[in-house]
Tab-separated table of C-alpha atoms in Angstrom:
chain	number	residue	atom	x	y	z
D	1446	UNK	CA	68.541	-18.261	-24.866
D	1447	UNK	CA	68.129	-17.429	-21.207
D	1448	UNK	CA	65.989	-14.416	-22.081
D	1449	UNK	CA	63.642	-16.497	-24.197
D	1450	UNK	CA	63.142	-18.988	-21.395
D	1451	UNK	CA	62.151	-16.189	-19.020
D	1452	UNK	CA	59.561	-14.861	-21.477
D	1453	UNK	CA	58.060	-18.304	-21.872
D	1454	UNK	CA	57.845	-18.675	-18.107
D	1455	UNK	CA	55.977	-15.325	-17.769
D	1456	UNK	CA	53.460	-16.304	-20.480
D	1457	UNK	CA	52.767	-19.625	-18.761
D	1458	UNK	CA	52.167	-17.843	-15.446
D	1459	UNK	CA	49.678	-15.460	-17.061
D	1460	UNK	CA	47.788	-18.298	-18.683
D	1461	UNK	CA	47.643	-20.185	-15.403
D	1462	UNK	CA	45.855	-17.318	-13.576
D	1463	UNK	CA	43.529	-16.235	-16.394
D	1464	UNK	CA	40.607	-18.233	-14.989
D	1465	UNK	CA	40.366	-15.732	-12.138
D	1466	UNK	CA	39.080	-13.098	-14.588
D	1467	UNK	CA	36.210	-15.303	-15.720
D	1468	UNK	CA	35.425	-16.275	-12.140
D	1469	UNK	CA	35.334	-12.631	-11.055
D	1470	UNK	CA	32.999	-11.775	-13.961
D	1471	UNK	CA	30.711	-14.633	-12.954
D	1472	UNK	CA	30.575	-13.490	-9.327
D	1473	UNK	CA	29.850	-9.908	-10.430
D	1474	UNK	CA	26.975	-11.030	-12.675
D	1475	UNK	CA	25.585	-13.240	-9.915
D	1476	UNK	CA	25.683	-10.331	-7.462
D	1477	UNK	CA	23.996	-8.036	-9.984
D	1478	UNK	CA	21.285	-10.665	-10.566
D	1479	UNK	CA	20.376	-10.827	-6.888
D	1480	UNK	CA	20.419	-7.026	-6.576
D	1481	UNK	CA	17.968	-6.720	-9.490
D	1482	UNK	CA	15.734	-9.462	-8.083
D	1483	UNK	CA	15.653	-7.717	-4.717
D	1484	UNK	CA	14.918	-4.330	-6.287
D	1485	UNK	CA	11.920	-5.489	-8.343
D	1486	UNK	CA	10.443	-7.759	-5.709
D	1487	UNK	CA	7.681	-6.689	-3.345
D	1488	UNK	CA	8.344	-7.103	0.350
D	1489	UNK	CA	6.511	-10.206	1.461
D	1490	UNK	CA	8.077	-12.003	4.395
D	1491	UNK	CA	6.364	-15.307	3.662
D	1492	UNK	CA	7.369	-15.452	0.003
D	1493	UNK	CA	10.858	-14.127	0.785
D	1494	UNK	CA	11.486	-16.940	3.248
D	1495	UNK	CA	10.218	-19.540	0.784
D	1496	UNK	CA	12.415	-18.174	-2.015
D	1497	UNK	CA	15.438	-17.906	0.293
D	1498	UNK	CA	14.963	-21.481	1.477
D	1499	UNK	CA	14.717	-22.712	-2.115
D	1500	UNK	CA	17.884	-20.871	-3.210
D	1501	UNK	CA	19.868	-22.154	-0.229
D	1502	UNK	CA	18.838	-25.714	-0.987
D	1503	UNK	CA	19.776	-25.294	-4.630
D	1504	UNK	CA	23.260	-23.883	-3.954
D	1505	UNK	CA	23.978	-26.492	-1.275
D	1506	UNK	CA	23.594	-29.242	-3.841
D	1507	UNK	CA	26.775	-31.061	-4.781
D	1508	UNK	CA	25.424	-32.445	-8.030
D	1509	UNK	CA	22.877	-31.347	-10.590
D	1510	UNK	CA	20.551	-34.205	-9.655
D	1511	UNK	CA	20.620	-33.319	-5.970
D	1512	UNK	CA	19.880	-29.671	-6.798
D	1513	UNK	CA	16.952	-30.629	-9.021
D	1514	UNK	CA	15.465	-32.854	-6.357
D	1515	UNK	CA	15.653	-30.147	-3.684
D	1516	UNK	CA	14.151	-27.549	-6.000
D	1517	UNK	CA	11.288	-29.924	-6.711
D	1518	UNK	CA	10.690	-30.186	-2.953
D	1519	UNK	CA	10.425	-26.403	-2.617
D	1520	UNK	CA	8.245	-25.998	-5.727
D	1521	UNK	CA	4.972	-27.222	-4.123
D	1522	UNK	CA	5.491	-24.745	-1.271
D	1523	UNK	CA	5.822	-21.849	-3.752
D	1524	UNK	CA	2.785	-23.063	-5.689
D	1525	UNK	CA	0.769	-23.211	-2.469
D	1526	UNK	CA	1.820	-19.635	-1.649
D	1527	UNK	CA	0.717	-18.485	-5.109
D	1528	UNK	CA	-2.583	-20.352	-4.773
D	1529	UNK	CA	-3.240	-18.666	-1.435
D	1530	UNK	CA	-2.498	-15.252	-2.973
D	1531	UNK	CA	-4.857	-15.937	-5.887
D	1532	UNK	CA	-7.570	-17.006	-3.461
D	1533	UNK	CA	-7.125	-13.800	-1.425
D	1534	UNK	CA	-7.391	-11.665	-4.561
D	1535	UNK	CA	-10.500	-13.579	-5.650
D	1536	UNK	CA	-12.109	-13.034	-2.254
D	1537	UNK	CA	-11.339	-9.301	-2.430
D	1538	UNK	CA	-12.785	-9.099	-5.946
D	1539	UNK	CA	-15.960	-10.959	-4.894
D	1540	UNK	CA	-16.393	-8.688	-1.869
D	1541	UNK	CA	-15.934	-5.642	-4.086
D	1542	UNK	CA	-18.585	-6.910	-6.526
D	1543	UNK	CA	-21.011	-7.581	-3.688
D	1544	UNK	CA	-20.381	-4.120	-2.233
D	1545	UNK	CA	-20.991	-2.482	-5.625
D	1546	UNK	CA	-24.221	-4.457	-6.094
D	1547	UNK	CA	-25.377	-3.416	-2.637
D	1548	UNK	CA	-24.677	0.235	-3.419
D	1549	UNK	CA	-26.448	-0.073	-6.768
D	1550	UNK	CA	-29.548	-1.443	-5.033
D	1551	UNK	CA	-29.474	1.469	-2.595
D	1552	UNK	CA	-29.204	3.940	-5.495
D	1553	UNK	CA	-32.196	2.350	-7.234
D	1554	UNK	CA	-34.291	2.653	-4.069
D	1555	UNK	CA	-33.416	6.341	-3.729
D	1556	UNK	CA	-34.218	6.940	-7.395
D	1557	UNK	CA	-37.593	5.300	-6.945
D	1558	UNK	CA	-38.375	7.329	-3.811
D	1559	UNK	CA	-37.406	10.638	-5.462
D	1560	UNK	CA	-38.570	9.867	-8.981
D	1561	UNK	CA	-40.691	13.056	-9.457
D	1562	UNK	CA	-37.794	15.314	-8.430
D	1563	UNK	CA	-35.362	13.314	-10.573
D	1564	UNK	CA	-37.611	13.759	-13.590
D	1565	UNK	CA	-37.746	17.524	-12.923
D	1566	UNK	CA	-33.936	17.697	-12.796
D	1567	UNK	CA	-33.911	18.843	-9.166
D	1568	UNK	CA	-32.300	15.634	-7.878
D	1569	UNK	CA	-29.423	13.663	-9.396
D	1570	UNK	CA	-28.281	10.238	-8.208
D	1571	UNK	CA	-24.862	8.979	-9.305
D	1572	UNK	CA	-22.639	6.043	-8.376
D	1573	UNK	CA	-18.844	5.753	-8.423
D	1574	UNK	CA	-16.098	3.764	-6.730
D	1575	UNK	CA	-16.512	6.038	-3.684
D	1576	UNK	CA	-20.198	5.239	-3.305
D	1577	UNK	CA	-23.584	6.785	-4.109
D	1578	UNK	CA	-24.121	10.546	-4.296
D	1579	UNK	CA	-27.566	12.159	-4.031
D	1580	UNK	CA	-27.406	15.750	-5.252
D	1581	UNK	CA	-30.428	17.845	-4.250
D	1582	UNK	CA	-30.913	21.363	-5.550
D	1583	UNK	CA	-31.002	23.880	-2.711
D	1584	UNK	CA	-34.299	25.323	-3.957
D	1585	UNK	CA	-35.954	22.048	-2.948
D	1586	UNK	CA	-34.741	22.329	0.635
D	1587	UNK	CA	-34.168	25.980	1.561
D	1588	UNK	CA	-35.365	29.495	0.936
D	1589	UNK	CA	-32.752	31.855	-0.587
D	1590	UNK	CA	-30.064	32.777	1.944
D	1591	UNK	CA	-31.568	30.519	4.629
D	1592	UNK	CA	-30.385	27.293	6.315
D	1593	UNK	CA	-33.700	26.291	7.868
D	1594	UNK	CA	-35.383	23.456	5.997
D	1595	UNK	CA	-38.533	24.443	4.142
D	1596	UNK	CA	-41.761	22.705	5.130
D	1597	UNK	CA	-42.089	20.568	2.000
D	1598	UNK	CA	-38.394	19.580	2.026
D	1599	UNK	CA	-38.836	17.189	4.931
D	1600	UNK	CA	-40.638	14.674	2.736
D	1601	UNK	CA	-37.685	14.524	0.336
D	1602	UNK	CA	-35.107	13.988	3.053
D	1603	UNK	CA	-37.312	11.530	4.922
D	1604	UNK	CA	-37.454	9.366	1.804
D	1605	UNK	CA	-33.655	9.313	1.666
D	1606	UNK	CA	-33.404	8.618	5.411
D	1607	UNK	CA	-35.674	5.579	5.120
D	1608	UNK	CA	-33.316	4.043	2.566
D	1609	UNK	CA	-30.034	4.715	4.384
D	1610	UNK	CA	-30.917	4.269	8.040
D	1611	UNK	CA	-30.768	0.449	8.021
D	1612	UNK	CA	-27.282	0.374	6.461
D	1613	UNK	CA	-23.920	0.910	8.139
D	1614	UNK	CA	-22.223	3.120	5.557
D	1615	UNK	CA	-20.625	6.418	6.501
D	1616	UNK	CA	-22.518	9.437	5.134
D	1617	UNK	CA	-21.082	12.838	4.254
D	1618	UNK	CA	-23.555	15.689	3.790
D	1619	UNK	CA	-21.990	18.528	1.785
D	1620	UNK	CA	-23.373	22.060	1.482
D	1621	UNK	CA	-22.553	24.135	-1.633
D	1622	UNK	CA	-23.429	27.680	-2.713
D	1623	UNK	CA	-22.914	29.914	-5.726
D	1624	UNK	CA	-20.334	32.696	-5.763
D	1625	UNK	CA	-22.710	35.532	-4.873
D	1626	UNK	CA	-21.475	36.975	-1.548
D	1627	UNK	CA	-23.629	36.888	1.543
D	1628	UNK	CA	-23.162	38.930	4.692
D	1629	UNK	CA	-25.860	38.614	7.349
D	1630	UNK	CA	-25.927	38.334	11.105
D	1631	UNK	CA	-26.183	34.547	10.935
D	1632	UNK	CA	-24.020	33.950	7.865
D	1633	UNK	CA	-21.019	36.254	7.413
D	1634	UNK	CA	-20.009	34.294	4.296
D	1635	UNK	CA	-20.957	31.348	2.113
D	1636	UNK	CA	-18.832	29.088	4.317
D	1637	UNK	CA	-21.227	29.476	7.235
D	1638	UNK	CA	-24.299	29.169	5.023
D	1639	UNK	CA	-23.150	25.945	3.334
D	1640	UNK	CA	-22.104	24.356	6.631
D	1641	UNK	CA	-25.377	25.310	8.345
D	1642	UNK	CA	-27.382	23.781	5.500
D	1643	UNK	CA	-25.452	20.518	5.739
D	1644	UNK	CA	-26.024	20.473	9.509
D	1645	UNK	CA	-29.783	20.995	9.033
D	1646	UNK	CA	-29.955	17.935	6.790
D	1647	UNK	CA	-28.011	15.884	9.343
D	1648	UNK	CA	-30.349	16.893	12.168
D	1649	UNK	CA	-33.332	15.658	10.161
D	1650	UNK	CA	-31.569	12.365	9.413
D	1651	UNK	CA	-30.928	11.835	13.117
D	1652	UNK	CA	-34.593	12.523	13.869
D	1653	UNK	CA	-35.497	9.868	11.299
D	1654	UNK	CA	-33.372	7.223	13.035
D	1655	UNK	CA	-30.039	7.450	11.226
D	1656	UNK	CA	-27.109	6.790	13.584
D	1657	UNK	CA	-25.388	10.096	14.330
D	1658	UNK	CA	-21.960	8.433	14.366
D	1659	UNK	CA	-22.310	7.718	10.649
D	1660	UNK	CA	-22.925	11.369	9.739
D	1661	UNK	CA	-20.505	14.154	8.851
D	1662	UNK	CA	-21.435	17.735	7.888
D	1663	UNK	CA	-19.159	19.546	5.420
D	1664	UNK	CA	-19.457	23.076	4.037
D	1665	UNK	CA	-17.628	23.921	0.812
D	1666	UNK	CA	-19.159	27.324	0.199
D	1667	UNK	CA	-18.703	28.453	-3.400
D	1668	UNK	CA	-15.425	26.616	-3.986
D	1669	UNK	CA	-16.587	23.348	-5.568
D	1670	UNK	CA	-18.939	24.397	-8.380
D	1671	UNK	CA	-20.262	21.895	-10.901
D	1672	UNK	CA	-21.253	24.616	-13.378
D	1673	UNK	CA	-20.032	28.089	-14.219
D	1674	UNK	CA	-21.352	30.925	-12.055
D	1675	UNK	CA	-21.561	33.258	-15.033
D	1676	UNK	CA	-25.241	32.482	-15.675
D	1677	UNK	CA	-28.366	32.217	-13.482
D	1678	UNK	CA	-28.762	28.565	-14.534
D	1679	UNK	CA	-25.207	27.737	-13.502
D	1680	UNK	CA	-25.547	29.461	-10.138
D	1681	UNK	CA	-28.801	27.592	-9.508
D	1682	UNK	CA	-27.087	24.290	-10.183
D	1683	UNK	CA	-24.230	25.150	-7.843
D	1684	UNK	CA	-26.605	25.862	-4.943
D	1685	UNK	CA	-27.030	22.284	-3.787
D	1686	UNK	CA	-26.700	19.723	-1.012
D	1687	UNK	CA	-24.856	16.495	-1.803
D	1688	UNK	CA	-25.457	13.382	0.297
D	1689	UNK	CA	-22.544	10.989	-0.178
D	1690	UNK	CA	-23.082	7.392	0.944
D	1691	UNK	CA	-19.559	5.983	1.127
D	1692	UNK	CA	-18.979	2.436	-0.076
D	1693	UNK	CA	-16.491	1.697	2.711
D	1694	UNK	CA	-15.505	3.111	6.068
D	1695	UNK	CA	-12.720	5.706	6.113
D	1696	UNK	CA	-9.255	4.471	7.067
D	1697	UNK	CA	-8.664	4.419	10.791
D	1698	UNK	CA	-6.103	6.919	12.063
D	1699	UNK	CA	-3.325	5.678	14.365
D	1700	UNK	CA	-1.381	8.183	16.426
D	1701	UNK	CA	2.359	7.593	16.192
D	1702	UNK	CA	4.396	7.739	19.427
D	1703	UNK	CA	7.223	10.251	19.740
D	1704	UNK	CA	9.666	7.397	20.366
D	1705	UNK	CA	9.083	6.125	16.836
D	1706	UNK	CA	10.936	9.105	15.355
D	1707	UNK	CA	13.882	8.442	17.640
D	1708	UNK	CA	14.023	4.801	16.565
D	1709	UNK	CA	14.223	5.760	12.882
D	1710	UNK	CA	16.975	8.316	13.559
D	1711	UNK	CA	19.260	5.681	15.075
């Protein structure tokens, strides 16, 4: 009889502490919930503070009614934050549409100014998210193996300069060649030839009133072809000058101090 009483006492003790298992499971799930919420959230100090304030108010509540009332107080703040975010995105979208329309108008003006060359296939005007690109066949601007602008080429580039000089967009002038090697006193390779051709175009733009700070000369040589170099037609297409009118200014570069690396290592 004594043994049976001891067994009954042990079973009662186990039943009395069984709630701790459920409580521990609840705490574990709650911790996992907040870890997941933190992992999928984007870092936004304003929204984080609003959410943190709302959660603190909710958990401080002693009754369900008090919790509901405090959550309702925080809800308008969250809605206002969301409304502000939507407004910012709308403003960005409207600015993007206006910028694209502005670039499209510039492209139309260039097409109109160079219409005869466009119809002959010697000039191509395209538009993308980066901006407007005016591709001019090298035969329009230069003699074979030369970087000095031909006499009649000035009219073509002057027409482009008149369209772009009153805008503030950055402009990259790119020189391209075919893969036929060149080795002269002035141009040891296609790198020098393509860069010199881009620089010649830039000098004319400056003479026509385009701000020099907006201009960049780039030489790609033979390494960015748009057609195969296996045929005379393909090589002719690859010999070109591309004038890229960028839709936005390049990102500004900020030099990082040496002390910054030491701060991260601590």
